[in-house]
């Protein structure tokens, strides 16, 4: 499992542009909202959690199409399925690598963007925690969609159609946590629900992804 | 023991299912007609006018059964999907594929009639009510299922991939529903309250009859569609050539 | 010992083959022949367990490969007609990482030896992207040297190889079989390796 994480990180390091594109996408999308809505601080503060979360969601989507497709195209995925190592472990490793490359940078970047929206330190902290719990969830659930649409006509668009509805709970609890903190309700409930969802996804998503990949390889 | 299993699988083969479904379909259509006539009669002529909502409320006789069916059909679809994955029977995938468009139709009907109801009741076509929002997401799930199956050329692979998606969706539906509900209570409080007051006995009857009518319709349509799918997929086999001749 | 009985394969709506049986014992190799589209690749993918057979069963040492799972995969190498190398990594990295994914540690010395034997001396530190088609193929074939496996399943192993490499590879297969290994391969060429049998699809 470590081997596959190391491999994917190495490949990402040699192809930095793809990683950076998704990051800049995140930055640009969040920066467009104030331009479209107007610079009024109270309004911006109110929509900030939602905007940041939706942008993070879309930025993760960008990376999903490349999660398995290159490995499928050059035949290395086939070799992984036939390796003596359990395929599920390798798949889980790929999901972890995907998160490290496309999820973690978003988490680190989010507070900087949050400042643009006039969020205070406490809200920024909650935002980081929520993203830290939520982005692995996005990677895990997204992996199922990426595996299902592997080698399918119009895979990219189809992938968003399949995955975005499944992202709704993560969006609600993630953005809700920050909002609840701002309105003084406390974010604990949201965060623990997000953590529960993550635990559930850790159990089930790799299984479903592996099954979907085996079907794609048939 | 062994004998029993073979008996079960006899009906799971498209070859024996095809004529069986053909014999059942007219009955389900007949039941659909009976229940629809009875249900509509009760809902339009027998059920009293609602004190608060006037005549407009009568759309719930379509709206509520459609919502029920949209959720129920997804469960049935997921059930067939799971069965197909576990036992690798061909018929399961065909049934799932046959059910999906009806489910999507029900979800769409539910949304549409919901909007019609919302306009006179709440003064707006759409509110971000928990139930409406979840129904919308359910509709997206159906569309995703149909789109995925349509995009994969090999029918066996399409069945299996669709089955995994359906199961993932089935696990997610309760989560989505509760998250949307949670979101809704936080944002809207109790500004929207469906008039849940004392529902007259006759209204309940009308609704039940309409639900039965929808149910029978769904079965009849799904069976018809399943027969069409069998014809298409098995068109190279000998028995189909004999049936069609 | 690899045995298969009553295999059939359906692709889309077409039945490619049915009732295929085969057996490969230690020290034997099997040459699959057939026209384009006869189902050679499909049969190989069934034999290694990527594609489930529509009917029939594949057994390894008497047990079904589905039940054996990883135990079977540990003793088998399958090289398909994909390059199965990452373009951005060097030949050496490719070989070492694929070994690591297989769960075995391949020291640099062993990996280099395998690459040199494949005639890739001086190319081991180049990204695979800049190598030619035949050289990429050699990087993949180096896995046969780097990993000990009883059964080799090779899909068109001679594609894109030059005369010298073809000779070297058939020598390699000969050694493997002579040492009690097994091999199943498809090829349009005839090969002078002892212990071979032909299965016509």
XYZ file of C-alpha atoms in Angstrom:
664
model
C 0.000 0.000 0.000
C 2.881 2.348 0.822
C 4.455 1.436 -2.485
C 1.448 2.596 -4.470
C 1.195 5.825 -2.484
C 4.874 6.478 -3.129
C 4.472 5.729 -6.802
C 1.494 8.039 -7.284
C 3.183 10.844 -5.382
C 6.291 10.418 -7.504
C 4.239 10.634 -10.684
C 2.392 13.669 -9.355
C 5.716 15.301 -8.526
C 6.867 14.791 -12.120
C 3.606 16.227 -13.440
C 3.148 19.196 -11.171
C 1.021 21.130 -13.624
C -2.005 18.864 -13.183
C -1.984 19.278 -9.420
C -1.475 23.006 -9.609
C -4.276 23.432 -12.133
C -6.811 22.018 -9.699
C -5.479 24.256 -6.936
C -5.686 27.392 -9.044
C -9.161 26.384 -10.101
C -10.094 26.386 -6.424
C -8.560 29.830 -5.922
C -10.163 31.338 -9.016
C -13.648 29.988 -8.376
C -13.723 31.314 -4.824
C -12.370 34.667 -5.981
C -15.070 35.001 -8.619
C -17.898 35.002 -6.100
C -17.173 38.397 -4.540
C -16.869 39.785 -8.069
C -20.274 38.419 -8.965
C -22.052 39.258 -5.744
C -20.440 42.466 -4.595
C -17.903 43.371 -1.922
C -20.285 43.734 1.022
C -18.496 42.038 3.980
C -21.553 40.773 5.878
C -22.997 39.044 2.833
C -19.627 37.573 1.874
C -19.103 36.296 5.378
C -22.481 34.607 5.231
C -21.882 32.801 1.951
C -18.188 32.032 2.585
C -18.563 28.498 4.007
C -20.839 27.432 1.180
C -18.673 28.972 -1.523
C -15.461 27.478 -0.182
C -17.036 24.053 0.144
C -18.634 24.021 -3.283
C -15.345 25.156 -4.811
C -13.435 22.449 -2.913
C -15.954 19.894 -4.128
C -15.529 20.918 -7.758
C -11.750 21.044 -7.453
C -11.702 17.453 -6.150
C -13.930 16.442 -9.054
C -11.276 17.688 -11.475
C -8.741 15.214 -10.141
C -11.136 12.280 -10.019
C -11.086 11.597 -13.750
C -7.338 11.000 -13.503
C -7.557 8.731 -10.481
C -7.669 5.430 -12.366
C -7.878 6.368 -16.049
C -4.113 6.651 -16.777
C -3.405 3.352 -15.007
C -6.239 1.740 -16.914
C -4.997 3.051 -20.237
C -1.382 1.885 -19.868
C -2.217 -1.489 -18.367
C -0.721 -0.972 -14.915
C -4.168 -1.258 -13.325
C -4.459 -4.727 -14.835
C -1.121 -5.643 -13.267
C -2.309 -4.359 -9.890
C -5.436 -6.489 -10.105
C -3.220 -9.509 -10.726
C -0.599 -8.694 -8.099
C -0.279 -11.000 -5.091
C -1.085 -8.008 -2.877
C -4.824 -7.703 -2.164
C -6.293 -5.438 -4.820
C -8.421 -3.620 -2.233
C -5.293 -2.454 -0.423
C -3.776 -1.056 -3.596
C -7.037 0.712 -4.390
C -7.144 2.192 -0.889
C -3.553 3.330 -1.418
C -4.517 5.085 -4.622
C -7.347 6.875 -2.829
C -4.952 8.026 -0.115
C -2.512 9.272 -2.752
C -5.326 11.116 -4.514
C -6.265 12.814 -1.279
C -2.665 13.792 -0.509
C -2.317 15.323 -3.942
C -5.684 16.985 -4.440
C -7.402 17.118 -1.039
C -4.726 18.146 1.419
C -3.550 21.198 -0.563
C -7.144 22.455 -0.555
C -7.282 22.129 3.226
C -4.069 24.109 3.579
C -5.134 26.759 1.124
C -8.671 27.231 2.424
C -7.833 29.498 5.408
C -6.005 31.915 3.116
C -9.051 32.124 0.899
C -11.285 32.375 3.966
C -9.560 35.626 4.872
C -10.812 37.074 1.594
C -14.287 36.498 2.949
C -13.588 38.150 6.280
C -13.851 34.952 8.357
C -12.383 35.233 11.866
C -9.745 32.922 13.315
C -12.218 30.584 15.022
C -14.268 30.106 11.858
C -11.106 29.497 9.858
C -10.082 26.815 12.336
C -13.441 25.079 12.026
C -13.201 25.358 8.240
C -9.853 23.583 8.262
C -11.099 20.828 10.568
C -14.248 20.343 8.495
C -12.238 20.160 5.274
C -9.767 17.800 6.901
C -12.635 15.419 7.674
C -14.566 16.137 4.496
C -11.997 15.988 1.697
C -11.013 12.334 2.404
C -14.730 11.584 2.252
C -14.905 13.272 -1.151
C -11.933 11.232 -2.382
C -13.401 7.963 -1.106
C -16.871 8.472 -2.559
C -15.445 9.955 -5.729
C -13.284 6.871 -6.226
C -16.431 4.768 -6.645
C -17.646 7.052 -9.398
C -14.221 7.157 -11.043
C -14.078 3.362 -11.055
C -17.607 3.013 -12.436
C -17.002 5.387 -15.321
C -13.628 3.915 -16.259
C -13.317 3.491 -19.992
C -16.886 4.649 -20.552
C -17.917 7.069 -23.284
C -18.205 10.618 -21.932
C -16.792 9.422 -18.626
C -15.921 12.852 -17.261
C -19.373 14.386 -17.472
C -21.007 11.162 -16.371
C -18.695 11.052 -13.378
C -19.947 14.400 -12.085
C -23.532 13.309 -12.641
C -22.966 10.190 -10.537
C -20.813 11.662 -7.805
C -22.197 15.133 -7.106
C -25.526 13.937 -5.643
C -23.561 11.678 -3.310
C -21.531 14.670 -2.150
C -24.612 16.408 -0.739
C -24.225 15.174 2.875
C -20.545 16.165 2.992
C -21.425 19.605 1.671
C -24.238 20.097 4.152
C -22.296 19.060 7.228
C -19.037 20.623 6.109
C -20.374 24.040 5.237
C -22.898 23.744 8.067
C -20.132 23.336 10.630
C -18.597 26.690 9.752
C -21.969 28.405 9.586
C -23.004 26.960 12.922
C -19.816 28.279 14.459
C -20.359 31.745 13.015
C -23.929 31.884 14.260
C -22.739 30.785 17.705
C -24.398 27.368 17.735
C -21.188 25.377 18.010
C -19.878 23.121 15.281
C -19.487 19.943 17.328
C -22.584 18.170 16.037
C -21.757 18.816 12.402
C -18.173 17.750 12.795
C -18.982 14.510 14.562
C -21.544 13.628 11.884
C -18.933 14.355 9.249
C -16.506 12.080 11.086
C -19.159 9.357 11.251
C -19.707 9.613 7.501
C -15.972 9.392 6.952
C -15.770 6.245 9.080
C -18.606 4.707 7.076
C -16.948 5.604 3.790
C -13.585 4.185 4.899
C -15.309 0.866 5.398
C -17.486 0.674 2.326
C -16.037 2.849 -0.413
C -12.835 0.849 -1.092
C -14.903 -2.307 -1.320
C -17.315 -0.798 -3.837
C -14.445 0.789 -5.761
C -12.579 -2.505 -5.998
C -15.684 -4.301 -7.219
C -16.287 -1.596 -9.819
C -12.678 -1.748 -11.006
C -12.810 -5.510 -11.419
C -15.895 -5.066 -13.580
C -14.131 -2.433 -15.644
C -11.178 -4.773 -16.205
C -13.245 -7.728 -17.398
C -32.616 -29.333 -1.852
C -30.944 -29.322 -5.184
C -34.270 -29.736 -6.860
C -35.627 -26.652 -5.171
C -32.787 -24.461 -6.344
C -33.297 -25.557 -9.903
C -36.968 -24.723 -9.624
C -36.146 -21.237 -8.434
C -33.706 -20.609 -11.176
C -36.163 -21.802 -13.752
C -38.071 -18.546 -13.451
C -34.869 -16.565 -13.289
C -33.974 -17.533 -16.825
C -35.188 -15.061 -19.422
C -36.540 -17.894 -21.516
C -39.185 -18.914 -19.003
C -39.709 -15.427 -17.651
C -40.619 -14.026 -21.039
C -43.905 -15.912 -21.580
C -44.761 -15.700 -17.882
C -44.447 -11.921 -17.939
C -46.469 -11.857 -21.133
C -49.333 -13.625 -19.399
C -49.151 -11.385 -16.319
C -49.016 -8.006 -18.026
C -52.719 -7.775 -19.073
C -53.781 -8.546 -15.501
C -51.664 -5.769 -14.084
C -52.986 -3.337 -16.674
C -56.537 -4.319 -15.732
C -55.795 -3.780 -12.045
C -54.199 -0.436 -12.877
C -57.345 0.661 -14.692
C -59.655 -0.452 -11.877
C -57.649 1.200 -9.125
C -57.149 4.385 -11.124
C -60.854 4.797 -11.843
C -61.798 4.064 -8.249
C -59.026 6.242 -6.850
C -59.762 9.202 -9.103
C -63.470 8.940 -8.437
C -62.922 9.084 -4.693
C -60.384 11.855 -4.912
C -62.427 14.107 -7.163
C -66.034 13.429 -6.215
C -66.152 11.805 -2.802
C -63.364 13.410 -0.813
C -64.502 16.657 0.807
C -63.020 20.031 0.011
C -60.246 20.854 2.425
C -61.061 23.608 4.889
C -57.712 25.368 4.622
C -56.486 24.476 1.184
C -59.661 24.433 -0.904
C -59.797 22.304 -4.062
C -56.124 22.668 -4.874
C -55.134 20.081 -2.328
C -56.513 17.327 -4.563
C -53.187 17.138 -6.349
C -51.813 15.218 -3.390
C -53.709 12.207 -4.704
C -51.093 12.124 -7.438
C -48.233 13.749 -5.592
C -48.053 11.533 -2.523
C -48.350 8.165 -4.305
C -45.762 9.294 -6.860
C -43.324 10.207 -4.080
C -43.913 6.911 -2.332
C -43.375 4.969 -5.510
C -40.232 6.878 -6.458
C -38.613 5.831 -3.185
C -40.016 2.325 -3.194
C -38.918 1.624 -6.759
C -35.363 2.631 -5.861
C -35.405 0.078 -3.067
C -36.704 -2.624 -5.405
C -34.110 -1.625 -7.979
C -31.344 -1.892 -5.384
C -32.727 -5.257 -4.321
C -32.558 -6.614 -7.879
C -29.124 -5.105 -8.244
C -27.848 -6.827 -5.106
C -29.393 -10.108 -6.190
C -27.772 -9.799 -9.589
C -24.348 -9.191 -8.075
C -24.691 -12.007 -5.563
C -26.151 -14.718 -7.779
C -25.032 -13.492 -11.186
C -28.471 -13.986 -12.705
C -29.131 -12.264 -15.982
C -32.743 -11.426 -15.228
C -31.911 -9.264 -12.195
C -29.966 -6.773 -14.243
C -32.749 -6.618 -16.793
C -35.330 -5.953 -14.085
C -33.204 -3.180 -12.589
C -32.804 -1.621 -15.995
C -36.529 -1.936 -16.644
C -37.460 -0.276 -13.353
C -35.190 2.752 -13.580
C -37.146 4.867 -16.097
C -40.390 4.322 -14.179
C -38.673 5.378 -10.974
C -37.299 8.485 -12.627
C -40.751 9.258 -14.000
C -42.267 8.948 -10.529
C -39.626 11.229 -9.022
C -40.222 13.750 -11.775
C -44.012 13.559 -11.325
C -43.565 14.058 -7.626
C -41.436 17.167 -8.177
C -43.738 18.563 -10.796
C -46.941 18.076 -8.844
C -45.113 19.357 -5.792
C -44.462 22.587 -7.643
C -48.119 22.783 -8.716
C -49.158 22.309 -5.155
C -46.613 24.761 -3.823
C -47.807 27.652 -5.969
C -51.304 28.010 -4.424
C -50.266 26.788 -0.958
C -46.972 28.573 -0.350
C -47.172 31.160 -3.101
C -44.062 29.878 -4.845
C -43.211 27.113 -7.290
C -40.283 25.825 -5.342
C -39.210 25.885 -1.717
C -36.077 24.266 -0.396
C -38.141 21.963 1.735
C -36.389 18.840 3.032
C -38.702 16.467 1.223
C -38.618 18.296 -2.081
C -34.852 18.585 -1.957
C -34.330 14.900 -1.214
C -36.753 14.028 -3.987
C -34.704 16.155 -6.352
C -31.527 14.328 -5.363
C -33.299 10.999 -5.773
C -34.241 12.111 -9.270
C -30.549 12.833 -9.947
C -29.644 9.363 -8.698
C -32.093 7.787 -11.132
C -30.736 9.864 -13.986
C -27.198 8.848 -13.043
C -28.162 5.175 -13.046
C -29.837 5.423 -16.438
C -26.962 7.435 -17.905
C -24.342 4.988 -16.641
C -26.184 2.005 -18.074
C -26.667 3.777 -21.368
C -22.998 4.693 -21.611
C -21.654 1.150 -21.267
C -21.890 -0.945 -24.405
C -21.537 -4.434 -23.012
C -24.895 -5.246 -21.349
C -23.365 -7.523 -18.718
C -20.880 -4.914 -17.646
C -23.623 -2.272 -17.704
C -25.720 -4.433 -15.389
C -22.932 -4.958 -12.902
C -21.742 -1.354 -12.880
C -25.333 -0.169 -12.529
C -25.853 -2.601 -9.683
C -22.919 -1.222 -7.720
C -24.159 2.309 -8.289
C -27.667 1.353 -7.178
C -26.365 -0.212 -3.974
C -24.154 2.767 -3.206
C -27.163 4.997 -3.833
C -29.374 2.895 -1.581
C -26.871 3.235 1.275
C -26.720 6.965 0.659
C -30.422 7.756 0.368
C -31.125 7.689 4.122
C -27.946 9.669 4.782
C -28.903 12.244 2.185
C -32.427 12.450 3.521
C -31.330 13.048 7.096
C -28.637 15.502 6.144
C -31.094 17.504 4.078
C -33.609 17.413 6.894
C -30.978 18.610 9.374
C -29.934 21.370 6.989
C -33.553 22.354 6.508
C -34.436 22.662 10.181
C -31.354 24.779 10.788
C -32.081 27.165 7.962
C -35.815 27.485 7.800
C -37.128 26.647 11.201
C -40.797 25.851 10.875
C -41.738 28.384 8.238
C -43.128 25.690 5.980
C -45.531 23.313 7.548
C -47.445 20.862 5.467
C -51.038 20.815 6.617
C -50.907 17.508 8.354
C -54.057 18.125 10.355
C -56.836 15.594 10.583
C -56.978 13.864 7.273
C -60.452 12.736 6.427
C -60.977 9.007 6.149
C -62.057 9.279 2.519
C -58.931 11.204 1.611
C -56.826 8.410 3.010
C -58.785 5.878 0.987
C -58.359 7.868 -2.171
C -54.655 8.114 -1.584
C -54.300 4.402 -0.881
C -56.233 3.472 -4.007
C -54.127 5.798 -6.106
C -50.979 4.349 -4.574
C -52.176 0.868 -5.541
C -52.929 2.099 -9.046
C -49.419 3.534 -9.365
C -48.009 0.328 -8.016
C -49.811 -1.849 -10.540
C -48.858 0.553 -13.307
C -45.207 0.361 -12.288
C -45.275 -3.435 -12.330
C -47.045 -3.590 -15.684
C -44.666 -1.125 -17.303
C -41.577 -2.714 -15.794
C -42.619 -6.149 -17.020
C -43.321 -4.815 -20.490
C -39.971 -3.100 -20.575
C -38.210 -6.200 -19.245
C -39.737 -8.207 -22.092
C -38.450 -5.689 -24.586
C -34.984 -5.842 -23.032
C -35.017 -9.636 -23.202
C -35.995 -9.515 -26.872
C -33.179 -7.125 -27.597
C -30.434 -8.867 -25.667
C -31.304 -12.432 -26.573
C -32.167 -11.782 -30.183
C -29.503 -14.179 -31.396
C -30.771 -17.172 -29.436
C -32.895 -19.896 -30.927
C -35.844 -19.523 -28.603
C -36.319 -15.859 -29.406
C -36.307 -16.639 -33.104
C -39.044 -19.153 -32.411
C -41.084 -16.728 -30.296
C -40.872 -13.939 -32.815
C -41.638 -16.113 -35.823
C -0.220 -27.586 -13.018
C -2.754 -25.421 -14.789
C -5.919 -27.065 -16.045
C -9.038 -25.671 -17.617
C -12.230 -27.433 -18.570
C -15.188 -26.474 -20.706
C -14.292 -22.785 -21.016
C -16.496 -20.585 -23.098
C -16.427 -16.877 -23.669
C -19.126 -14.487 -24.844
C -18.116 -11.010 -25.966
C -21.033 -8.679 -26.532
C -23.418 -10.895 -28.434
C -20.854 -13.155 -30.033
C -19.748 -16.490 -28.669
C -15.994 -16.497 -29.246
C -15.328 -20.073 -28.253
C -16.814 -22.819 -26.130
C -15.786 -26.132 -24.663
C -12.086 -25.267 -24.491
C -10.047 -27.546 -22.271
C -6.319 -27.409 -21.676
C -3.644 -28.615 -19.294
C -0.104 -27.383 -18.779
C 2.216 -29.404 -16.550
C 5.611 -28.327 -15.185
C 8.196 -28.350 -17.961
C 5.569 -27.724 -20.626
C 4.467 -24.732 -22.548
C 1.382 -24.084 -24.592
C 1.233 -22.115 -27.793
C -2.190 -20.593 -28.443
C -2.863 -20.035 -32.102
C -5.780 -18.595 -33.949
C -6.840 -15.876 -36.322
C -7.296 -12.296 -35.236
C -10.451 -12.077 -33.160
C -10.515 -15.798 -32.395
C -10.377 -15.023 -28.687
C -6.741 -15.676 -27.804
C -6.466 -12.658 -25.540
C -9.866 -13.373 -24.004
C -8.778 -16.918 -23.210
C -5.581 -15.680 -21.554
C -7.537 -13.174 -19.478
C -9.823 -15.971 -18.343
C -6.827 -18.146 -17.466
C -5.306 -15.485 -15.223
C -8.641 -14.614 -13.620
C -9.240 -11.110 -14.975
C -12.377 -12.089 -16.857
C -14.776 -14.662 -15.461
C -15.537 -17.402 -17.956
C -19.133 -17.633 -19.179
C -18.909 -21.374 -18.578
C -16.207 -23.689 -17.345
C -13.481 -23.450 -14.765
C -9.762 -22.829 -14.417
C -7.805 -24.754 -11.806
C -4.314 -24.336 -10.445
C -2.880 -27.413 -8.757
C -6.375 -28.818 -8.594
C -8.047 -25.852 -6.951
C -10.178 -23.201 -8.603
C -8.213 -19.984 -9.156
C -11.093 -17.919 -7.813
C -10.813 -19.662 -4.457
C -7.009 -19.484 -4.424
C -6.924 -15.749 -5.151
C -3.631 -14.262 -4.057
C -1.979 -17.662 -3.685
C -2.448 -18.248 -7.396
C -1.443 -14.737 -8.366
C 1.830 -15.068 -6.428
C 2.902 -17.941 -8.662
C 1.855 -16.342 -11.913
C 3.037 -13.478 -14.110
C 0.769 -12.115 -16.808
C 2.077 -9.704 -19.404
C -0.631 -8.316 -21.640
C -0.204 -6.281 -24.781
C -0.206 -3.013 -22.885
C 3.177 -1.529 -22.115
C 2.149 -1.518 -18.414
C 4.854 0.985 -17.530
C 4.482 4.540 -16.270
C 5.821 6.986 -18.798
C 7.034 9.494 -16.225
C 9.142 7.041 -14.244
C 12.529 5.677 -15.235
C 12.979 2.075 -16.319
C 14.606 1.262 -12.988
C 11.820 2.890 -10.963
C 9.206 1.121 -13.029
C 10.724 -2.252 -12.367
C 11.295 -1.660 -8.666
C 7.831 -0.223 -8.080
C 6.049 -3.002 -9.902
C 7.981 -5.433 -7.711
C 6.927 -3.487 -4.618
C 3.294 -3.590 -5.736
C 3.681 -7.332 -6.027
C 4.676 -7.306 -2.381
C 8.319 -8.217 -2.908
C 11.377 -6.073 -2.383
C 13.632 -5.804 -5.381
C 17.113 -4.489 -4.628
C 18.586 -2.049 -7.105
C 21.296 -4.532 -8.015
C 18.779 -7.200 -9.007
C 16.684 -4.743 -10.967
C 19.711 -3.433 -12.833
C 20.834 -6.960 -13.653
C 17.418 -7.722 -15.148
C 17.433 -4.522 -17.193
C 20.975 -5.116 -18.448
C 20.100 -8.610 -19.529
C 17.210 -7.125 -21.497
C 19.708 -4.930 -23.292
C 18.743 -1.691 -21.580
C 22.183 -0.796 -20.302
C 22.582 2.967 -20.224
C 18.823 3.503 -20.422
C 17.891 2.595 -16.864
C 17.800 6.179 -15.597
C 15.808 7.618 -18.506
C 12.100 8.250 -18.203
C 10.302 5.550 -20.119
C 8.582 8.271 -22.148
C 11.706 8.756 -24.276
C 12.269 5.068 -24.980
C 11.147 3.380 -28.178
C 8.215 0.982 -28.370
C 10.513 -2.048 -28.348
C 12.505 -0.718 -25.414
C 9.335 -0.139 -23.391
C 8.429 -3.695 -24.126
C 11.811 -4.809 -22.770
C 11.230 -2.908 -19.537
C 8.061 -4.897 -19.093
C 9.726 -8.181 -19.989
C 12.422 -7.523 -17.395
C 9.742 -8.415 -14.851
C 10.034 -12.026 -15.937
C 13.610 -11.999 -14.680
C 12.939 -9.932 -11.605
C 10.114 -11.997 -10.223
C 10.129 -15.715 -9.643
C 6.902 -17.277 -10.833
C 6.022 -20.794 -11.886
C 3.551 -19.814 -14.576
C 4.143 -17.256 -17.295
C 1.147 -16.098 -19.266
C 2.320 -13.950 -22.163
C 0.123 -12.201 -24.704
C 2.046 -11.616 -27.943
C 5.386 -11.219 -26.159
C 7.331 -10.743 -29.398
C 5.464 -7.669 -30.591
C 7.767 -4.722 -31.354
C 10.915 -6.684 -30.555
C 13.887 -6.887 -32.935
C 15.442 -10.162 -34.082
C 18.013 -10.240 -31.327
C 15.469 -9.598 -28.611
C 13.174 -12.278 -30.025
C 15.991 -14.784 -29.803
C 16.845 -13.711 -26.294
C 13.234 -13.942 -25.136
C 12.656 -17.365 -26.648
C 15.876 -18.469 -24.976
C 14.508 -17.125 -21.713
C 11.245 -18.991 -22.103
C 13.188 -22.136 -22.974
C 15.254 -21.841 -19.800
C 12.149 -21.247 -17.724
C 10.390 -24.304 -19.110
C 13.513 -26.463 -18.877
C 13.777 -25.525 -15.197
C 10.310 -26.938 -14.573
C 8.336 -23.748 -15.232
C 5.136 -23.436 -17.236
C 4.192 -20.957 -19.923
C 1.120 -20.137 -21.972
C 1.602 -17.701 -24.787
C 0.077 -16.402 -27.957
C 2.184 -15.585 -30.953
C 1.965 -15.585 -34.700
C 5.522 -16.835 -34.964
C 6.573 -20.422 -34.507
C 9.128 -20.938 -31.808
C 11.763 -23.624 -31.475
C 11.364 -24.256 -27.766
C 11.264 -27.778 -26.403
C 8.230 -29.161 -24.602
C 5.723 -27.097 -26.554
C 2.178 -27.978 -27.569
C -0.218 -26.100 -29.771
C -3.832 -25.243 -29.098
C -5.726 -23.988 -32.109
C -8.689 -21.728 -31.380
